[in-house]
Amino acid sequence: MAATPSMEDYLEKIYKLIDEKGYARVADIAEGLQVHPSSVTKMIQKLDKDNYLIYERYRGLVLTTKGKKMGKRLVERHHLLESFLQVIGVQEENIYKDVEGIEHHLSWDSITCIEVLVESFRRNPERVTELLNIRSELETE
Protein backbone atom coordinates (compact mmCIF):
# COMPACT_ATOMS: atom_id res chain seq x y z
CA MET A 1 0.00 0.00 0.00
CA ALA A 2 1.28 3.47 -0.88
CA ALA A 3 1.93 5.84 1.99
CA THR A 4 -0.80 8.39 2.66
CA PRO A 5 0.11 12.07 3.23
CA SER A 6 -0.33 11.50 6.96
CA MET A 7 1.95 8.45 6.89
CA GLU A 8 4.49 10.50 4.95
CA ASP A 9 4.44 13.24 7.61
CA TYR A 10 5.11 10.67 10.32
CA LEU A 11 7.87 8.93 8.36
CA GLU A 12 9.54 12.24 7.60
CA LYS A 13 9.40 13.29 11.27
CA ILE A 14 10.63 9.91 12.53
CA TYR A 15 13.47 9.87 10.01
CA LYS A 16 14.56 13.39 11.02
CA LEU A 17 14.39 12.60 14.74
CA ILE A 18 16.46 9.45 14.35
CA ASP A 19 18.94 11.33 12.17
CA GLU A 20 19.26 14.19 14.70
CA LYS A 21 18.98 12.35 18.03
CA GLY A 22 19.58 8.70 17.25
CA TYR A 23 16.05 7.75 18.32
CA ALA A 24 12.41 8.80 17.99
CA ARG A 25 10.08 8.67 20.98
CA VAL A 26 6.31 8.89 20.79
CA ALA A 27 6.39 12.12 22.81
CA ASP A 28 8.91 13.72 20.43
CA ILE A 29 6.91 12.71 17.37
CA ALA A 30 3.68 14.01 18.94
CA GLU A 31 5.33 17.33 19.81
CA GLY A 32 6.89 17.70 16.37
CA LEU A 33 3.66 16.99 14.54
CA GLN A 34 1.43 18.70 17.12
CA VAL A 35 -0.75 15.63 17.63
CA HIS A 36 -1.75 13.53 20.64
CA PRO A 37 0.55 10.68 21.68
CA SER A 38 -2.33 8.24 21.17
CA SER A 39 -2.51 9.30 17.51
CA VAL A 40 1.22 8.69 17.18
CA THR A 41 0.88 5.20 18.66
CA LYS A 42 -1.90 4.33 16.21
CA MET A 43 0.11 5.56 13.24
CA ILE A 44 3.26 3.77 14.42
CA GLN A 45 1.26 0.55 14.58
CA LYS A 46 0.03 1.14 11.01
CA LEU A 47 3.59 1.90 9.81
CA ASP A 48 4.78 -1.27 11.54
CA LYS A 49 2.06 -3.30 9.81
CA ASP A 50 3.12 -1.81 6.43
CA ASN A 51 6.79 -2.66 7.13
CA TYR A 52 8.09 0.91 7.34
CA LEU A 53 9.28 0.35 10.90
CA ILE A 54 9.49 -2.17 13.70
CA TYR A 55 7.77 -1.09 16.89
CA GLU A 56 8.03 -2.78 20.25
CA ARG A 57 5.97 -1.26 23.00
CA TYR A 58 8.16 0.35 25.69
CA ARG A 59 11.28 -0.45 23.67
CA GLY A 60 10.91 2.08 20.88
CA LEU A 61 10.98 1.86 17.13
CA VAL A 62 13.46 1.21 14.36
CA LEU A 63 12.97 2.12 10.73
CA THR A 64 13.20 -0.76 8.29
CA THR A 65 15.20 -0.38 5.07
CA LYS A 66 11.91 0.52 3.37
CA GLY A 67 11.17 3.12 6.07
CA LYS A 68 14.67 4.64 5.92
CA LYS A 69 14.52 4.91 2.14
CA MET A 70 11.09 6.55 2.22
CA GLY A 71 12.02 8.85 5.12
CA LYS A 72 15.18 10.01 3.35
CA ARG A 73 13.25 10.59 0.14
CA LEU A 74 10.60 12.63 1.98
CA VAL A 75 13.19 14.79 3.76
CA GLU A 76 14.98 15.38 0.46
CA ARG A 77 11.65 16.30 -1.20
CA HIS A 78 10.99 18.82 1.56
CA HIS A 79 14.45 20.41 1.20
CA LEU A 80 14.12 20.50 -2.59
CA LEU A 81 10.78 22.31 -2.40
CA GLU A 82 12.20 24.79 0.12
CA SER A 83 15.13 25.45 -2.24
CA PHE A 84 12.80 25.83 -5.18
CA LEU A 85 10.61 28.38 -3.41
CA GLN A 86 13.69 30.30 -2.22
CA VAL A 87 15.14 30.39 -5.74
CA ILE A 88 11.96 31.71 -7.30
CA GLY A 89 11.73 34.47 -4.71
CA VAL A 90 9.02 33.35 -2.30
CA GLN A 91 9.24 35.33 0.94
CA GLU A 92 11.10 33.38 3.63
CA GLU A 93 8.22 33.56 6.14
CA ASN A 94 5.92 31.77 3.66
CA ILE A 95 8.22 28.95 2.58
CA TYR A 96 7.67 26.36 5.34
CA LYS A 97 3.88 26.71 5.29
CA ASP A 98 3.81 26.60 1.50
CA VAL A 99 6.00 23.48 1.34
CA GLU A 100 3.77 21.76 3.89
CA GLY A 101 0.78 22.69 1.75
CA ILE A 102 2.11 21.39 -1.57
CA GLU A 103 4.51 18.54 -0.86
CA HIS A 104 1.83 15.83 -0.72
CA HIS A 105 0.04 17.09 -3.81
CA LEU A 106 2.88 16.73 -6.28
CA SER A 107 3.73 13.56 -8.16
CA TRP A 108 7.27 12.22 -8.00
CA ASP A 109 7.48 13.15 -11.69
CA SER A 110 6.77 16.79 -10.80
CA ILE A 111 9.33 16.61 -7.98
CA THR A 112 11.95 15.34 -10.46
CA CYS A 113 11.15 18.19 -12.86
CA ILE A 114 11.50 20.74 -10.05
CA GLU A 115 14.80 19.14 -9.09
CA VAL A 116 16.07 19.58 -12.67
CA LEU A 117 14.89 23.20 -12.69
CA VAL A 118 16.59 23.99 -9.36
CA GLU A 119 19.82 22.38 -10.62
CA SER A 120 19.57 24.41 -13.83
CA PHE A 121 19.23 27.60 -11.76
CA ARG A 122 22.22 26.54 -9.64
CA ARG A 123 24.34 26.03 -12.76
CA ASN A 124 23.10 29.25 -14.42
CA PRO A 125 22.60 31.87 -11.68
CA GLU A 126 22.00 34.54 -14.31
CA ARG A 127 18.69 32.78 -15.02
CA VAL A 128 17.61 33.43 -11.42
CA THR A 129 18.36 37.12 -11.87
CA GLU A 130 16.36 37.07 -15.11
CA LEU A 131 13.46 35.33 -13.36
CA LEU A 132 13.44 37.82 -10.47
CA ASN A 133 13.60 40.75 -12.91
CA ILE A 134 10.55 39.42 -14.79
CA ARG A 135 8.71 38.97 -11.48
CA SER A 136 9.55 42.55 -10.53
CA GLU A 137 8.28 43.81 -13.87
CA LEU A 138 5.02 41.89 -13.52
CA GLU A 139 4.47 43.21 -10.00
CA THR A 140 4.84 46.83 -11.19
CA GLU A 141 2.43 46.49 -14.12
mmCIF file of C-alpha atoms in Angstrom:
data_model
loop_
_atom_site.group_PDB
_atom_site.id
_atom_site.type_symbol
_atom_site.label_atom_id
_atom_site.label_comp_id
_atom_site.label_asym_id
_atom_site.label_seq_id
_atom_site.Cartn_x
_atom_site.Cartn_y
_atom_site.Cartn_z
ATOM 1 C CA MET A 1 0.000 0.000 0.000
ATOM 2 C CA ALA A 2 1.284 3.470 -0.883
ATOM 3 C CA ALA A 3 1.933 5.841 1.989
ATOM 4 C CA THR A 4 -0.802 8.392 2.658
ATOM 5 C CA PRO A 5 0.113 12.073 3.228
ATOM 6 C CA SER A 6 -0.325 11.502 6.960
ATOM 7 C CA MET A 7 1.946 8.454 6.888
ATOM 8 C CA GLU A 8 4.494 10.505 4.953
ATOM 9 C CA ASP A 9 4.440 13.235 7.606
ATOM 10 C CA TYR A 10 5.114 10.672 10.324
ATOM 11 C CA LEU A 11 7.866 8.931 8.363
ATOM 12 C CA GLU A 12 9.543 12.242 7.600
ATOM 13 C CA LYS A 13 9.400 13.293 11.269
ATOM 14 C CA ILE A 14 10.628 9.908 12.531
ATOM 15 C CA TYR A 15 13.475 9.866 10.011
ATOM 16 C CA LYS A 16 14.556 13.391 11.018
ATOM 17 C CA LEU A 17 14.392 12.604 14.745
ATOM 18 C CA ILE A 18 16.464 9.452 14.354
ATOM 19 C CA ASP A 19 18.942 11.330 12.169
ATOM 20 C CA GLU A 20 19.255 14.191 14.698
ATOM 21 C CA LYS A 21 18.980 12.345 18.034
ATOM 22 C CA GLY A 22 19.584 8.700 17.247
ATOM 23 C CA TYR A 23 16.050 7.748 18.316
ATOM 24 C CA ALA A 24 12.414 8.798 17.986
ATOM 25 C CA ARG A 25 10.083 8.667 20.979
ATOM 26 C CA VAL A 26 6.313 8.886 20.791
ATOM 27 C CA ALA A 27 6.389 12.123 22.812
ATOM 28 C CA ASP A 28 8.913 13.716 20.426
ATOM 29 C CA ILE A 29 6.906 12.707 17.371
ATOM 30 C CA ALA A 30 3.681 14.011 18.943
ATOM 31 C CA GLU A 31 5.326 17.326 19.813
ATOM 32 C CA GLY A 32 6.889 17.698 16.371
ATOM 33 C CA LEU A 33 3.656 16.990 14.538
ATOM 34 C CA GLN A 34 1.430 18.703 17.122
ATOM 35 C CA VAL A 35 -0.754 15.631 17.634
ATOM 36 C CA HIS A 36 -1.745 13.531 20.641
ATOM 37 C CA PRO A 37 0.554 10.678 21.682
ATOM 38 C CA SER A 38 -2.330 8.238 21.173
ATOM 39 C CA SER A 39 -2.506 9.304 17.509
ATOM 40 C CA VAL A 40 1.222 8.687 17.182
ATOM 41 C CA THR A 41 0.879 5.202 18.665
ATOM 42 C CA LYS A 42 -1.904 4.332 16.213
ATOM 43 C CA MET A 43 0.115 5.556 13.242
ATOM 44 C CA ILE A 44 3.260 3.773 14.425
ATOM 45 C CA GLN A 45 1.264 0.547 14.579
ATOM 46 C CA LYS A 46 0.034 1.140 11.014
ATOM 47 C CA LEU A 47 3.590 1.904 9.812
ATOM 48 C CA ASP A 48 4.777 -1.271 11.535
ATOM 49 C CA LYS A 49 2.055 -3.295 9.809
ATOM 50 C CA ASP A 50 3.119 -1.812 6.435
ATOM 51 C CA ASN A 51 6.790 -2.665 7.125
ATOM 52 C CA TYR A 52 8.089 0.907 7.340
ATOM 53 C CA LEU A 53 9.281 0.347 10.897
ATOM 54 C CA ILE A 54 9.492 -2.168 13.696
ATOM 55 C CA TYR A 55 7.765 -1.090 16.889
ATOM 56 C CA GLU A 56 8.026 -2.783 20.251
ATOM 57 C CA ARG A 57 5.972 -1.257 23.003
ATOM 58 C CA TYR A 58 8.160 0.347 25.693
ATOM 59 C CA ARG A 59 11.277 -0.447 23.668
ATOM 60 C CA GLY A 60 10.914 2.081 20.877
ATOM 61 C CA LEU A 61 10.977 1.864 17.134
ATOM 62 C CA VAL A 62 13.456 1.209 14.364
ATOM 63 C CA LEU A 63 12.967 2.124 10.728
ATOM 64 C CA THR A 64 13.203 -0.765 8.295
ATOM 65 C CA THR A 65 15.203 -0.379 5.073
ATOM 66 C CA LYS A 66 11.914 0.520 3.366
ATOM 67 C CA GLY A 67 11.174 3.124 6.069
ATOM 68 C CA LYS A 68 14.666 4.640 5.919
ATOM 69 C CA LYS A 69 14.519 4.906 2.140
ATOM 70 C CA MET A 70 11.094 6.545 2.219
ATOM 71 C CA GLY A 71 12.023 8.852 5.123
ATOM 72 C CA LYS A 72 15.176 10.011 3.353
ATOM 73 C CA ARG A 73 13.248 10.590 0.143
ATOM 74 C CA LEU A 74 10.599 12.631 1.978
ATOM 75 C CA VAL A 75 13.193 14.791 3.764
ATOM 76 C CA GLU A 76 14.980 15.376 0.457
ATOM 77 C CA ARG A 77 11.652 16.304 -1.198
ATOM 78 C CA HIS A 78 10.986 18.816 1.561
ATOM 79 C CA HIS A 79 14.451 20.408 1.199
ATOM 80 C CA LEU A 80 14.124 20.499 -2.590
ATOM 81 C CA LEU A 81 10.783 22.309 -2.402
ATOM 82 C CA GLU A 82 12.198 24.792 0.116
ATOM 83 C CA SER A 83 15.133 25.454 -2.242
ATOM 84 C CA PHE A 84 12.800 25.831 -5.181
ATOM 85 C CA LEU A 85 10.606 28.375 -3.405
ATOM 86 C CA GLN A 86 13.688 30.301 -2.221
ATOM 87 C CA VAL A 87 15.143 30.386 -5.741
ATOM 88 C CA ILE A 88 11.957 31.714 -7.305
ATOM 89 C CA GLY A 89 11.735 34.469 -4.710
ATOM 90 C CA VAL A 90 9.022 33.354 -2.304
ATOM 91 C CA GLN A 91 9.242 35.327 0.936
ATOM 92 C CA GLU A 92 11.095 33.375 3.631
ATOM 93 C CA GLU A 93 8.224 33.561 6.140
ATOM 94 C CA ASN A 94 5.920 31.768 3.658
ATOM 95 C CA ILE A 95 8.216 28.950 2.578
ATOM 96 C CA TYR A 96 7.667 26.363 5.339
ATOM 97 C CA LYS A 97 3.881 26.705 5.294
ATOM 98 C CA ASP A 98 3.807 26.596 1.503
ATOM 99 C CA VAL A 99 6.001 23.484 1.337
ATOM 100 C CA GLU A 100 3.773 21.757 3.894
ATOM 101 C CA GLY A 101 0.778 22.690 1.748
ATOM 102 C CA ILE A 102 2.110 21.394 -1.567
ATOM 103 C CA GLU A 103 4.515 18.539 -0.857
ATOM 104 C CA HIS A 104 1.830 15.827 -0.718
ATOM 105 C CA HIS A 105 0.038 17.087 -3.806
ATOM 106 C CA LEU A 106 2.884 16.729 -6.281
ATOM 107 C CA SER A 107 3.727 13.561 -8.159
ATOM 108 C CA TRP A 108 7.268 12.222 -7.996
ATOM 109 C CA ASP A 109 7.478 13.147 -11.694
ATOM 110 C CA SER A 110 6.774 16.793 -10.800
ATOM 111 C CA ILE A 111 9.329 16.612 -7.983
ATOM 112 C CA THR A 112 11.954 15.339 -10.457
ATOM 113 C CA CYS A 113 11.147 18.185 -12.864
ATOM 114 C CA ILE A 114 11.498 20.740 -10.053
ATOM 115 C CA GLU A 115 14.802 19.138 -9.094
ATOM 116 C CA VAL A 116 16.070 19.581 -12.671
ATOM 117 C CA LEU A 117 14.893 23.202 -12.690
ATOM 118 C CA VAL A 118 16.591 23.993 -9.362
ATOM 119 C CA GLU A 119 19.816 22.377 -10.616
ATOM 120 C CA SER A 120 19.569 24.412 -13.826
ATOM 121 C CA PHE A 121 19.234 27.604 -11.763
ATOM 122 C CA ARG A 122 22.219 26.536 -9.635
ATOM 123 C CA ARG A 123 24.341 26.031 -12.759
ATOM 124 C CA ASN A 124 23.104 29.246 -14.415
ATOM 125 C CA PRO A 125 22.600 31.867 -11.679
ATOM 126 C CA GLU A 126 21.999 34.543 -14.315
ATOM 127 C CA ARG A 127 18.687 32.776 -15.025
ATOM 128 C CA VAL A 128 17.610 33.427 -11.417
ATOM 129 C CA THR A 129 18.364 37.118 -11.867
ATOM 130 C CA GLU A 130 16.363 37.075 -15.106
ATOM 131 C CA LEU A 131 13.456 35.332 -13.361
ATOM 132 C CA LEU A 132 13.437 37.821 -10.471
ATOM 133 C CA ASN A 133 13.596 40.753 -12.907
ATOM 134 C CA ILE A 134 10.553 39.420 -14.788
ATOM 135 C CA ARG A 135 8.709 38.972 -11.478
ATOM 136 C CA SER A 136 9.548 42.552 -10.528
ATOM 137 C CA GLU A 137 8.279 43.810 -13.873
ATOM 138 C CA LEU A 138 5.018 41.892 -13.524
ATOM 139 C CA GLU A 139 4.466 43.210 -9.998
ATOM 140 C CA THR A 140 4.842 46.830 -11.185
ATOM 141 C CA GLU A 141 2.430 46.494 -14.115
#
